[in-house]
JSON list of C-alpha atoms in Angstrom, two decimals:
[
{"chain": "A", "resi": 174, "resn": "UNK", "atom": "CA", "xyz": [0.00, 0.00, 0.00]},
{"chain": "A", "resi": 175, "resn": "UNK", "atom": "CA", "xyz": [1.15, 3.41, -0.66]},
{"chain": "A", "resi": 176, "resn": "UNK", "atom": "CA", "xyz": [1.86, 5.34, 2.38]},
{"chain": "A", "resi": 177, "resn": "UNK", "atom": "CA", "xyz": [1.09, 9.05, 2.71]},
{"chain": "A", "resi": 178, "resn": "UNK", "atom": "CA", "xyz": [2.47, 11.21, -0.08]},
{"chain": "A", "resi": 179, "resn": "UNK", "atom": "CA", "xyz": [3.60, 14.90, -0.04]},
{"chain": "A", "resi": 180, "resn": "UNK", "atom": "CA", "xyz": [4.45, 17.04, -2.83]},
{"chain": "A", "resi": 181, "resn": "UNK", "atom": "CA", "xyz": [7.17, 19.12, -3.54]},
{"chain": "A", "resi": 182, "resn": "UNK", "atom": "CA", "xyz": [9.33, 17.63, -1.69]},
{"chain": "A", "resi": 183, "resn": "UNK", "atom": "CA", "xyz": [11.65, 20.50, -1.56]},
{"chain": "A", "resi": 184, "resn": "UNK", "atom": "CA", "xyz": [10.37, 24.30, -1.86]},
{"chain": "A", "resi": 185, "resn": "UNK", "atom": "CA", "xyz": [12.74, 27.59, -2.52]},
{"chain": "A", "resi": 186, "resn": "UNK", "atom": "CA", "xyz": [10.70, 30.33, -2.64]},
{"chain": "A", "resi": 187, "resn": "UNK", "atom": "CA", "xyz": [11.33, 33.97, -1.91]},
{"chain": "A", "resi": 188, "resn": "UNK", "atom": "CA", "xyz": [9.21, 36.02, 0.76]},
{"chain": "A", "resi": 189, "resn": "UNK", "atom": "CA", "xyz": [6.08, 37.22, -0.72]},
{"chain": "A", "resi": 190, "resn": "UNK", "atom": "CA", "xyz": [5.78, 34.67, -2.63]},
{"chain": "A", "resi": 191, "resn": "UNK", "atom": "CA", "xyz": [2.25, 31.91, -2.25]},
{"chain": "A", "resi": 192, "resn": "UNK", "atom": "CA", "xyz": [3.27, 28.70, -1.25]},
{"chain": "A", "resi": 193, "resn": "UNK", "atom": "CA", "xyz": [0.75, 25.20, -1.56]},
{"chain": "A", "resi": 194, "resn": "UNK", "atom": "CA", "xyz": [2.08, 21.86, -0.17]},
{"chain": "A", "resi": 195, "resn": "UNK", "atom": "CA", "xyz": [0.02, 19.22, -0.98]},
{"chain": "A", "resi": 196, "resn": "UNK", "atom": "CA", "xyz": [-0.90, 15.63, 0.53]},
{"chain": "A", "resi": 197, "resn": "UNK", "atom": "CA", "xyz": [-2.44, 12.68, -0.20]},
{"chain": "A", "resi": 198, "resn": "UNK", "atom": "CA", "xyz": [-3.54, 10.88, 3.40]},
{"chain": "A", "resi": 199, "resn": "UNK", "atom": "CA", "xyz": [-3.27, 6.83, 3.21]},
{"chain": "A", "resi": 200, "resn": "UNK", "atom": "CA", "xyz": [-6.59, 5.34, 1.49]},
{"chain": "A", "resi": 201, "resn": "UNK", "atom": "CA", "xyz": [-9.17, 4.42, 3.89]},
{"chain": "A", "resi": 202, "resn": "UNK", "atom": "CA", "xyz": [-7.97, 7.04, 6.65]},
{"chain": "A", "resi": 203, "resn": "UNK", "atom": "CA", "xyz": [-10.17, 9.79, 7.55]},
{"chain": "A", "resi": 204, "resn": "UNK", "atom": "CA", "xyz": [-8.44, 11.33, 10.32]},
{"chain": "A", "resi": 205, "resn": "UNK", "atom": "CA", "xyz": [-5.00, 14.16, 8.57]},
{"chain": "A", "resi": 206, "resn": "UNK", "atom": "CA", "xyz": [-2.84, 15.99, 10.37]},
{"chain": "A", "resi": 207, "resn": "UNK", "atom": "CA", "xyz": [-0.36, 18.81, 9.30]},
{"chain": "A", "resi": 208, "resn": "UNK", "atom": "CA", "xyz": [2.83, 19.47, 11.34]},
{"chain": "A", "resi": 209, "resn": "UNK", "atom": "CA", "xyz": [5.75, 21.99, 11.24]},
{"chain": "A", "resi": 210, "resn": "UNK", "atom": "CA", "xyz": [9.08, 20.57, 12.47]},
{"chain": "A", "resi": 211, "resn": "UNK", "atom": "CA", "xyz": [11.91, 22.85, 13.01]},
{"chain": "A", "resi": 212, "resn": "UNK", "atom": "CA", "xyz": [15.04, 22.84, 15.43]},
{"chain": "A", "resi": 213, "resn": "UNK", "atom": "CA", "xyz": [13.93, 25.52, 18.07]},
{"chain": "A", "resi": 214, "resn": "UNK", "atom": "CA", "xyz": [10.38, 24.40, 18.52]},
{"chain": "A", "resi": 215, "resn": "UNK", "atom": "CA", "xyz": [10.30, 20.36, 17.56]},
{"chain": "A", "resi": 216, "resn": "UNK", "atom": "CA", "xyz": [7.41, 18.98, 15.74]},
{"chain": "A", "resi": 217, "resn": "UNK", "atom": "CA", "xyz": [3.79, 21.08, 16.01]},
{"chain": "A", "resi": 218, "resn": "UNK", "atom": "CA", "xyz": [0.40, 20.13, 15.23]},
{"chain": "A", "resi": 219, "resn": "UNK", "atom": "CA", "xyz": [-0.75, 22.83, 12.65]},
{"chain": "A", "resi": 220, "resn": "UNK", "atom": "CA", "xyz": [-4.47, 21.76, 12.03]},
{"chain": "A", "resi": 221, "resn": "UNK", "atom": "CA", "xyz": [-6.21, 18.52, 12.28]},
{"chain": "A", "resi": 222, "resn": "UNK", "atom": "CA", "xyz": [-9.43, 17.56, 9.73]},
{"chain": "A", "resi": 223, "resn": "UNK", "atom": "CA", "xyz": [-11.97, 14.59, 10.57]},
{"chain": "A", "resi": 224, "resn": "UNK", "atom": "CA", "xyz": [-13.69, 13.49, 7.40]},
{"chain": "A", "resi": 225, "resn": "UNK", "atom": "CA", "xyz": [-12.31, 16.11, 5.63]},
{"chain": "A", "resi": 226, "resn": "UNK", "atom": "CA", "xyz": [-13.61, 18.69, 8.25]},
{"chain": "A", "resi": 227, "resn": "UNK", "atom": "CA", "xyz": [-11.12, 21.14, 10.07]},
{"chain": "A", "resi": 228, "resn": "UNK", "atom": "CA", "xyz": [-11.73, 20.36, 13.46]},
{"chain": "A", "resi": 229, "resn": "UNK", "atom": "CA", "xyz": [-8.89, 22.14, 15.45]},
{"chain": "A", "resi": 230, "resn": "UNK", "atom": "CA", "xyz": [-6.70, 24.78, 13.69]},
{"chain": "A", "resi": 231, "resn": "UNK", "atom": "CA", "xyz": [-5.49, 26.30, 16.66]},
{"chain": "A", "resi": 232, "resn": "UNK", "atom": "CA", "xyz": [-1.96, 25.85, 15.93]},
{"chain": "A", "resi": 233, "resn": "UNK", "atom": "CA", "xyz": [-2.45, 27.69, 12.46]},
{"chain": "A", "resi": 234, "resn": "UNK", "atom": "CA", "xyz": [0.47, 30.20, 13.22]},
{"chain": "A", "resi": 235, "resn": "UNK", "atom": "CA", "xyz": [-2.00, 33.12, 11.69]},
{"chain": "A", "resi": 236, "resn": "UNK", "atom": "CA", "xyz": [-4.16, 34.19, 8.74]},
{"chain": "A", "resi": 237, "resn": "UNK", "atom": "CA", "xyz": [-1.16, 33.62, 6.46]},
{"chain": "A", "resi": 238, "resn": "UNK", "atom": "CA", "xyz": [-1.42, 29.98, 6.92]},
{"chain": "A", "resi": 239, "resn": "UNK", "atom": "CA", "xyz": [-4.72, 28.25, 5.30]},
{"chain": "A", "resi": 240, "resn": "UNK", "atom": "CA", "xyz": [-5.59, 24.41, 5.06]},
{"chain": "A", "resi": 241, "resn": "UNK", "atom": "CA", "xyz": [-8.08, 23.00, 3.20]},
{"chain": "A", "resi": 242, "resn": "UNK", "atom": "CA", "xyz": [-9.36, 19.37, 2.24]},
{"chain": "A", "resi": 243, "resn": "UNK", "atom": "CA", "xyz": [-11.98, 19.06, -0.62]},
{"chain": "A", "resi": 244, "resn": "UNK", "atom": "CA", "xyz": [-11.88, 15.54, -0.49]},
{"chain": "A", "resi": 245, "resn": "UNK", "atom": "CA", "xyz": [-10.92, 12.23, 1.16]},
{"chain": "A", "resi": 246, "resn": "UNK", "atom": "CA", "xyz": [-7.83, 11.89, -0.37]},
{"chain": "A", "resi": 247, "resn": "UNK", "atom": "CA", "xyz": [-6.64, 15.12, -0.55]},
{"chain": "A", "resi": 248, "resn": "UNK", "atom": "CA", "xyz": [-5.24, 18.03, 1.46]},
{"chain": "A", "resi": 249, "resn": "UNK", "atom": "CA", "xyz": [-2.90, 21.39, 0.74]},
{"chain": "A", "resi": 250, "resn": "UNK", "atom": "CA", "xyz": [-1.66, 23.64, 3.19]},
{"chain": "A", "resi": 251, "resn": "UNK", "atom": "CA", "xyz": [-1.22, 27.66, 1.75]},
{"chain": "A", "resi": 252, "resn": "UNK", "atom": "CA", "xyz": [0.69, 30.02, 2.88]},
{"chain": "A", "resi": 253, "resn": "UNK", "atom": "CA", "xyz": [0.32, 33.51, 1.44]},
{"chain": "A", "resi": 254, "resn": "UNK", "atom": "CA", "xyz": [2.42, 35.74, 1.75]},
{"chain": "A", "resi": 255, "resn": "UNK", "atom": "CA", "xyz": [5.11, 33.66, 2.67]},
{"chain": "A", "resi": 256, "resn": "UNK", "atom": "CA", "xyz": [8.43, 34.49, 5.68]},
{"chain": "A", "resi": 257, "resn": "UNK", "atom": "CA", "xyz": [11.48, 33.67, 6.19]},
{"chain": "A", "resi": 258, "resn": "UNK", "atom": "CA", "xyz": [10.29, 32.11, 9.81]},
{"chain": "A", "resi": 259, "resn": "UNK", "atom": "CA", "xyz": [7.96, 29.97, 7.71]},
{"chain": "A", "resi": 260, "resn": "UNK", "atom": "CA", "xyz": [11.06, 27.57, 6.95]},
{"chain": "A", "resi": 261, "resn": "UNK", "atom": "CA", "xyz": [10.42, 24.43, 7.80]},
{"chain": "A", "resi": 262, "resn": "UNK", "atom": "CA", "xyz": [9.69, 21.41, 7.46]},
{"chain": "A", "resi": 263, "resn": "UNK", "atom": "CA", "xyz": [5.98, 20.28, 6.91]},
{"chain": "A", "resi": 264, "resn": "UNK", "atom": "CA", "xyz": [4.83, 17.16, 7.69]},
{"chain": "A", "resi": 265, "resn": "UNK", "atom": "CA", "xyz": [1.31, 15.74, 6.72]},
{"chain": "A", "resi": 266, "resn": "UNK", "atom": "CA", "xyz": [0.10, 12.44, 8.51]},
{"chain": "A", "resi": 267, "resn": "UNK", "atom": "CA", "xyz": [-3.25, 10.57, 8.35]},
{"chain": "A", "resi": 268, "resn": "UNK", "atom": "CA", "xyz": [-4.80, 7.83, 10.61]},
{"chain": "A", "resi": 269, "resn": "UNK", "atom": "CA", "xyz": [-7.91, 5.71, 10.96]},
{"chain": "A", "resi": 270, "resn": "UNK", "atom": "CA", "xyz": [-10.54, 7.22, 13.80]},
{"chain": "A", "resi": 271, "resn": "UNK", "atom": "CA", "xyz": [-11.53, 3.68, 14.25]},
{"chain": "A", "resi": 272, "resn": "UNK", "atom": "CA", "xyz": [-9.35, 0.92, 15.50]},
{"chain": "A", "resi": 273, "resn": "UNK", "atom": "CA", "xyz": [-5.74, 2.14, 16.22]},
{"chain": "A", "resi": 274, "resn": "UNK", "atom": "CA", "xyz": [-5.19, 6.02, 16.11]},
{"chain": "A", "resi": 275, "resn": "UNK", "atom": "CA", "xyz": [-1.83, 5.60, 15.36]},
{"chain": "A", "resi": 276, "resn": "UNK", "atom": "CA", "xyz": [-0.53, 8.47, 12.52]},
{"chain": "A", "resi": 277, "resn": "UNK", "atom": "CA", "xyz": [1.50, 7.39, 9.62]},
{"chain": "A", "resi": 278, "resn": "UNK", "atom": "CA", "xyz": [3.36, 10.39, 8.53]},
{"chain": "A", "resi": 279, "resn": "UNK", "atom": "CA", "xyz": [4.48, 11.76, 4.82]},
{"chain": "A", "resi": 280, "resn": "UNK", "atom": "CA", "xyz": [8.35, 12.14, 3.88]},
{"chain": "A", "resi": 281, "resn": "UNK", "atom": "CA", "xyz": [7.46, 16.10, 4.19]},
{"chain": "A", "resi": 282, "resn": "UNK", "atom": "CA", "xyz": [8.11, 18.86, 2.86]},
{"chain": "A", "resi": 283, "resn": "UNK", "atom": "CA", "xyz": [11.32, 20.98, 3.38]},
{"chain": "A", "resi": 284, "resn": "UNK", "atom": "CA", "xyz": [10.52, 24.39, 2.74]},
{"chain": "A", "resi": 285, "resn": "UNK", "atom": "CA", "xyz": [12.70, 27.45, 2.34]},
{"chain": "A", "resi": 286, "resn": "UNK", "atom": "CA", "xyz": [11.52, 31.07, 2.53]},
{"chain": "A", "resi": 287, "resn": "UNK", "atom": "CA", "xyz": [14.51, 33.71, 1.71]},
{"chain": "B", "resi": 37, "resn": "UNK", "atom": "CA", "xyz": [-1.04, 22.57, 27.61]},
{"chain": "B", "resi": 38, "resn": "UNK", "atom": "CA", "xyz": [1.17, 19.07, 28.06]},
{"chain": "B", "resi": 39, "resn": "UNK", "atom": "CA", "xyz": [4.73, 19.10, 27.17]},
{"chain": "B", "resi": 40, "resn": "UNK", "atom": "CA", "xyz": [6.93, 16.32, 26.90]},
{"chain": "B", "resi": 41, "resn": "UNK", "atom": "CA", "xyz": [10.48, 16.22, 28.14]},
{"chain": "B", "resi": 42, "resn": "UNK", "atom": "CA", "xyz": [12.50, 13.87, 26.34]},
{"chain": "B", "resi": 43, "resn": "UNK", "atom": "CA", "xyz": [15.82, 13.12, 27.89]},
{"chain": "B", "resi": 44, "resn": "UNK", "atom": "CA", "xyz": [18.88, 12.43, 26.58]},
{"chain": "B", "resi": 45, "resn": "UNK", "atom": "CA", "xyz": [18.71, 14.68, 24.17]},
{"chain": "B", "resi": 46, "resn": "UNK", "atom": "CA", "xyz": [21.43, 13.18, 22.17]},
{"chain": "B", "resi": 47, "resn": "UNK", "atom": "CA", "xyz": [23.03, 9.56, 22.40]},
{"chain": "B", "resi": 48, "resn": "UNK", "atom": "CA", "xyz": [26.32, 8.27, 21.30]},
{"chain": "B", "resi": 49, "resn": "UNK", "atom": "CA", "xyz": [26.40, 4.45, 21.63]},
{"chain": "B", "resi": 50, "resn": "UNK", "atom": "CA", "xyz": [28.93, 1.58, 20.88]},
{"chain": "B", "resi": 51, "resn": "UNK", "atom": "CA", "xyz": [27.12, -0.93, 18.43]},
{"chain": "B", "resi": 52, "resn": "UNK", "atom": "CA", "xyz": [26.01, -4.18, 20.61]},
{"chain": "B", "resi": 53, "resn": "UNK", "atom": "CA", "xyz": [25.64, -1.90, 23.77]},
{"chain": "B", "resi": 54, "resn": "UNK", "atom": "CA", "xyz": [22.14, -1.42, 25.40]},
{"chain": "B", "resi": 55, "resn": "UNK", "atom": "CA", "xyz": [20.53, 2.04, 25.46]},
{"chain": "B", "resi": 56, "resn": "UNK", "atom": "CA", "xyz": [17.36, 3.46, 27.18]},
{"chain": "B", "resi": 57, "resn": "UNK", "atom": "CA", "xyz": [15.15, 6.73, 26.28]},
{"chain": "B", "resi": 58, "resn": "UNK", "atom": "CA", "xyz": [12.67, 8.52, 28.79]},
{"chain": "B", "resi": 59, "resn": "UNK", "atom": "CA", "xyz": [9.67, 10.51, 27.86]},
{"chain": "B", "resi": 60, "resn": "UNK", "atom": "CA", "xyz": [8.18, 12.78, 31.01]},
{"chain": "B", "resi": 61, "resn": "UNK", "atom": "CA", "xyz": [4.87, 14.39, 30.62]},
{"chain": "B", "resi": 62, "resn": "UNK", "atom": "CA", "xyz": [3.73, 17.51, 32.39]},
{"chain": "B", "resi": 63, "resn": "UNK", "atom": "CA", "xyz": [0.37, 15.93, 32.56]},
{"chain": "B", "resi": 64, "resn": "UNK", "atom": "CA", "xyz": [-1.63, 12.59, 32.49]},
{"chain": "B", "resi": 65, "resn": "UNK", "atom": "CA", "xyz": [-0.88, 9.99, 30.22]},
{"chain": "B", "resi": 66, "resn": "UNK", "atom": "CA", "xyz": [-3.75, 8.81, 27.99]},
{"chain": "B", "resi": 67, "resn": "UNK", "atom": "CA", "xyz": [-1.64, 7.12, 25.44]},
{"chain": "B", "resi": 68, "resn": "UNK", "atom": "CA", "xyz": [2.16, 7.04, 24.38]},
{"chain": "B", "resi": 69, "resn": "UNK", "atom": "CA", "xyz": [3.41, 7.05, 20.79]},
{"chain": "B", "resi": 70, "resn": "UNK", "atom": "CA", "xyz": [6.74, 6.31, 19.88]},
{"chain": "B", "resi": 71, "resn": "UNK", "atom": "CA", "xyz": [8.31, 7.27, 16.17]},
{"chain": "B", "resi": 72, "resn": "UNK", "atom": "CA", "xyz": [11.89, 7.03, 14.96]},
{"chain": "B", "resi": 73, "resn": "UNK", "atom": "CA", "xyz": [13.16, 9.93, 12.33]},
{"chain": "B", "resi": 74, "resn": "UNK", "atom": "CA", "xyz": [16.17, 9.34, 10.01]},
{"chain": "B", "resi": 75, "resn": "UNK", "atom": "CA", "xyz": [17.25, 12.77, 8.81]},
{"chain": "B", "resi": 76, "resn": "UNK", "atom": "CA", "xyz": [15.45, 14.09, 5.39]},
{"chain": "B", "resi": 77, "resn": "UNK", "atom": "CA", "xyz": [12.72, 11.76, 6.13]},
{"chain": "B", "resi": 78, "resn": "UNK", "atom": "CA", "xyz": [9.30, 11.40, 7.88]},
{"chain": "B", "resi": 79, "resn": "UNK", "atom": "CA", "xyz": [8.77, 10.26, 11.23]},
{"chain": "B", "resi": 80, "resn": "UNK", "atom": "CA", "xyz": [8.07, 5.78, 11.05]},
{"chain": "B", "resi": 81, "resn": "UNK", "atom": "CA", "xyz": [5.56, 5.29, 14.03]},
{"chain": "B", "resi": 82, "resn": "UNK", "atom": "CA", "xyz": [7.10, 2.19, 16.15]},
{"chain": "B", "resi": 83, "resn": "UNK", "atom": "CA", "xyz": [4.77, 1.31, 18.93]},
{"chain": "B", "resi": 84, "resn": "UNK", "atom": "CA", "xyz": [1.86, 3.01, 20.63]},
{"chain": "B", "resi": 85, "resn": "UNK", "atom": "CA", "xyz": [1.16, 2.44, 24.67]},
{"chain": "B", "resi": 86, "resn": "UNK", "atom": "CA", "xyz": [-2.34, 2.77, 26.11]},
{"chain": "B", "resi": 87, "resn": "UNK", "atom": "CA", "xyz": [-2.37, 1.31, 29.41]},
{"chain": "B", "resi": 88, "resn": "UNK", "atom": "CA", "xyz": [-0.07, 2.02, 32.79]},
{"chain": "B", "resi": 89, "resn": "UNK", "atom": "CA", "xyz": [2.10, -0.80, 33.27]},
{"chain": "B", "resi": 90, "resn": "UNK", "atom": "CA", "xyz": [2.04, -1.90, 29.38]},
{"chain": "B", "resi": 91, "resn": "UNK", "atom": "CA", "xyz": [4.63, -2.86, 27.89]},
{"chain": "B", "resi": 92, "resn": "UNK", "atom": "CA", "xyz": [5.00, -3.29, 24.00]},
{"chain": "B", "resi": 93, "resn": "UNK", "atom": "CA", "xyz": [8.23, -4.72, 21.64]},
{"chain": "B", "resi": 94, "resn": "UNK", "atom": "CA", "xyz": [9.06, -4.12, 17.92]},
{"chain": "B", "resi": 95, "resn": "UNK", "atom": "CA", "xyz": [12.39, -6.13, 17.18]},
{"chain": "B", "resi": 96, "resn": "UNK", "atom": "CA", "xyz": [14.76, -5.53, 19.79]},
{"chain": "B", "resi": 97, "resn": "UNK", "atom": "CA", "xyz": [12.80, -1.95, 20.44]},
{"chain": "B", "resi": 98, "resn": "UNK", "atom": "CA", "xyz": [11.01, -2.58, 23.97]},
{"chain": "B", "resi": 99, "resn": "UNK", "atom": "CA", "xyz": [8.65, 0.20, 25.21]},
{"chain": "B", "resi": 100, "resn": "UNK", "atom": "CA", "xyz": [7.42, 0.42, 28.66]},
{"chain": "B", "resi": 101, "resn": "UNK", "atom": "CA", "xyz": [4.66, 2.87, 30.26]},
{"chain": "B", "resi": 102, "resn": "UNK", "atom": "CA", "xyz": [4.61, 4.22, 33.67]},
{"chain": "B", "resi": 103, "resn": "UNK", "atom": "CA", "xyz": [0.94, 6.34, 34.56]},
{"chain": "B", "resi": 104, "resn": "UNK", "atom": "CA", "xyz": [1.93, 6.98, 38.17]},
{"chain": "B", "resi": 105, "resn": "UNK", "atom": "CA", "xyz": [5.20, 8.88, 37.43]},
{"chain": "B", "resi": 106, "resn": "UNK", "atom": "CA", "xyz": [3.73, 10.26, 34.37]},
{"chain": "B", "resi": 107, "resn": "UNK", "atom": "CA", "xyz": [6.85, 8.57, 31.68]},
{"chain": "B", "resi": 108, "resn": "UNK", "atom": "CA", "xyz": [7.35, 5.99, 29.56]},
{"chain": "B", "resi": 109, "resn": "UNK", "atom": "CA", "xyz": [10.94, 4.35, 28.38]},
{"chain": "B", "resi": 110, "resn": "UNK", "atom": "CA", "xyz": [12.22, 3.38, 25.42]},
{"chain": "B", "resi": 111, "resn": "UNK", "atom": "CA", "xyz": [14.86, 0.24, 25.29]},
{"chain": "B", "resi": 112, "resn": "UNK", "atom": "CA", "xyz": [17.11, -0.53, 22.34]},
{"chain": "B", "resi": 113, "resn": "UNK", "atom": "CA", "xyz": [19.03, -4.06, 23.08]},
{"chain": "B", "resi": 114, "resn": "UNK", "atom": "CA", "xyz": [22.17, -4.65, 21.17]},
{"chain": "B", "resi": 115, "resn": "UNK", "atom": "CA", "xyz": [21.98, -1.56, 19.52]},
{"chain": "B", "resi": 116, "resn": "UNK", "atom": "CA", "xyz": [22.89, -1.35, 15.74]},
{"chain": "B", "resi": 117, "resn": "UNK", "atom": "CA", "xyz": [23.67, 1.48, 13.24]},
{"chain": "B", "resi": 118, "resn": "UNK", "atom": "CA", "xyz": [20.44, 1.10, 11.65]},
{"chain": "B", "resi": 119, "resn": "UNK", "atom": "CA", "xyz": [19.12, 2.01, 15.22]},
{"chain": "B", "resi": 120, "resn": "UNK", "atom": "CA", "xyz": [20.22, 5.50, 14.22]},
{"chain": "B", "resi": 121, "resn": "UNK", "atom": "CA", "xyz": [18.24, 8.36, 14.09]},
{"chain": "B", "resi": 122, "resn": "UNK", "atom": "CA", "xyz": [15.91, 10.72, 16.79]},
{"chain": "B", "resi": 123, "resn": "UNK", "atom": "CA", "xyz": [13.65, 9.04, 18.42]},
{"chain": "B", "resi": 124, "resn": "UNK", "atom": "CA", "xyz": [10.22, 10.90, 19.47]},
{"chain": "B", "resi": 125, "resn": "UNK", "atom": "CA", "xyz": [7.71, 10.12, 21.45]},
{"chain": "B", "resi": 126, "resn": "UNK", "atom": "CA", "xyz": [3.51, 11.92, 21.06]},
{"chain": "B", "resi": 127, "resn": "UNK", "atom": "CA", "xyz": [1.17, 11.60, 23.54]},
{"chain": "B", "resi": 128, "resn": "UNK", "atom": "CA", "xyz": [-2.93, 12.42, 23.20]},
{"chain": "B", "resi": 129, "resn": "UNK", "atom": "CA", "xyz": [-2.58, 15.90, 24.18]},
{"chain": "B", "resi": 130, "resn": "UNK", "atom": "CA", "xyz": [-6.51, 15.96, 25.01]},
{"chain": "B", "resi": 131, "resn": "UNK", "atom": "CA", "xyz": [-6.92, 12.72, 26.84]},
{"chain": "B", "resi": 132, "resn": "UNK", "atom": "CA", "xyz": [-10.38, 12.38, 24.84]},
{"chain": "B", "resi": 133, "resn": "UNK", "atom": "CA", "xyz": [-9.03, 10.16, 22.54]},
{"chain": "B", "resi": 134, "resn": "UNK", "atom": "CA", "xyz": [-8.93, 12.40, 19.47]},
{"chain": "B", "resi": 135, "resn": "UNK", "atom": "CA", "xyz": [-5.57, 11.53, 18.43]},
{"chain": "B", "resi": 136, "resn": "UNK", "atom": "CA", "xyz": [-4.14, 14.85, 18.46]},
{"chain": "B", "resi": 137, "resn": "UNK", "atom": "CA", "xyz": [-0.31, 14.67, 19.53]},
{"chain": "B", "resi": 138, "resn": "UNK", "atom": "CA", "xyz": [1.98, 17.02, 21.52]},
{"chain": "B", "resi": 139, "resn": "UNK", "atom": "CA", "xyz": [5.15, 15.99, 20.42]},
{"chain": "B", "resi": 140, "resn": "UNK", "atom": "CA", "xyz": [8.72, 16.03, 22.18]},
{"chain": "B", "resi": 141, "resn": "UNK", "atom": "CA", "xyz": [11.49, 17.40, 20.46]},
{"chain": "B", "resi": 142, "resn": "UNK", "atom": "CA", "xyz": [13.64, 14.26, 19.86]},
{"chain": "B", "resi": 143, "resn": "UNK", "atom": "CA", "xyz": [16.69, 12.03, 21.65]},
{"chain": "B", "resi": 144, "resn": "UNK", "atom": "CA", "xyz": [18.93, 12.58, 18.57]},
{"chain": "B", "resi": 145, "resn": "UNK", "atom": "CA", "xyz": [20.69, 8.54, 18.46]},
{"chain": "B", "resi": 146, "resn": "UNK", "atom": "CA", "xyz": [23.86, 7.36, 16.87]},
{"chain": "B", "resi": 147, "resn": "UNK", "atom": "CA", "xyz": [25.75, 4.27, 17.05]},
{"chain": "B", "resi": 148, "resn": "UNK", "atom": "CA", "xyz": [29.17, 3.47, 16.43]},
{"chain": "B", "resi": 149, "resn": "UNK", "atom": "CA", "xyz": [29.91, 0.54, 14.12]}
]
């Protein structure tokens, strides 16, 4: 089975500029997360949808950052205007509500904001 | 909010030597996740803990979980280079089971052939 799948990989982009990571969750799971790892603050929990509705953003840093999921296997995280302090890496991960909640995480996305 | 202090934060091993990793939360424990991260990559979940007292094994990976102090361990026997990596554990940061993690920031492992 394919396991969660995150696109670019890697992202250059200058500040200013819009910036849409994408991810496809693991078939059958209706539970997606998106994180932010970086050194000084570890791994965060940006926003968290339930059948494909958001049901905690609170970590959403602010209005720059949007998330949205349209369907079931399909997610993208936007930030416009993109920061340096955006860098990052972005993680999505997915899981099933029912049986175990355990999250099976993407490869990510490295991102770079000069 | 619940933090988790992960301690070492960095480990440099012998290979064949025996190594262990603590996890302390600032609150109650509803269930324990343990990943391993090789560098460039996502995180690989390893083993999840739900009950006090359980105690769960992937290979020679053995996790144990401790309510009353609030911590769980992670044991690597015989450790090998492709032990290598950080090692994170998540816990249910809402104790309603809704599978949202608070993460700790890593016990960065290597292991020297």
């Amino acid at each position: 089975d394919a396991g969660v799948i995150q696109s670019p990989r890697h992202e250059v982009t200058e500040m200013g500029q819009e910036v849409t990571l994408r991810c496809k969750p693991i078939s059958g799971h209706n539970s997606l997360f998106w994180y932010r790892q970086t050194m000084m603050r570890g791994l965060e929990l940006l926003i968290y949808f339930n059948n494909n509705v958001p049901i905690d953003d609170s970590g959403m840093p602010e209005d720059r950052f949007s998330a949205k999921m349209p369907n079931a296997s399909f997610s993208t995280l936007k930030i416009q205007p993109s920061e340096p302090r955006d860098s990052a890496v972005y993680f999505c991960a997915s899981s099933r509500t029912s049986g175990s909640p355990s999250q099976y995480f993407g490869p990510g996305t490295r991102l770079t904001v000069l | 909010s619940q933090e988790l202090e992960q301690s070492p934060q960095s480990l440099i091993v012998q290979e064949g030597k025996n190594l262990t990793i603590n996890c302390t939360s600032s609150k109650t424990l509803y269930g324990l996740y343990w990943y391993k991260q090789k560098y460039g990559e996502g995180l690989i979940f390893l083993m999840m803990l739900q009950k006090g007292g359980e105690e769960k094994s992937h290979e020679k990976i053995t996790a144990k979980l401790d309510e009353k102090k609030q911590q769980s361990s992670l044991h690597i026997t015989a450790s090998q280079p492709s032990h290598a990596g950080i090692y994170l554990c998540g816990a249910d940061a809402s104790g309603a089971g809704s599978y949202q993690l608070t993460f700790g920031k890593g016990t960065k492992l290597s292991v020297i052939p």
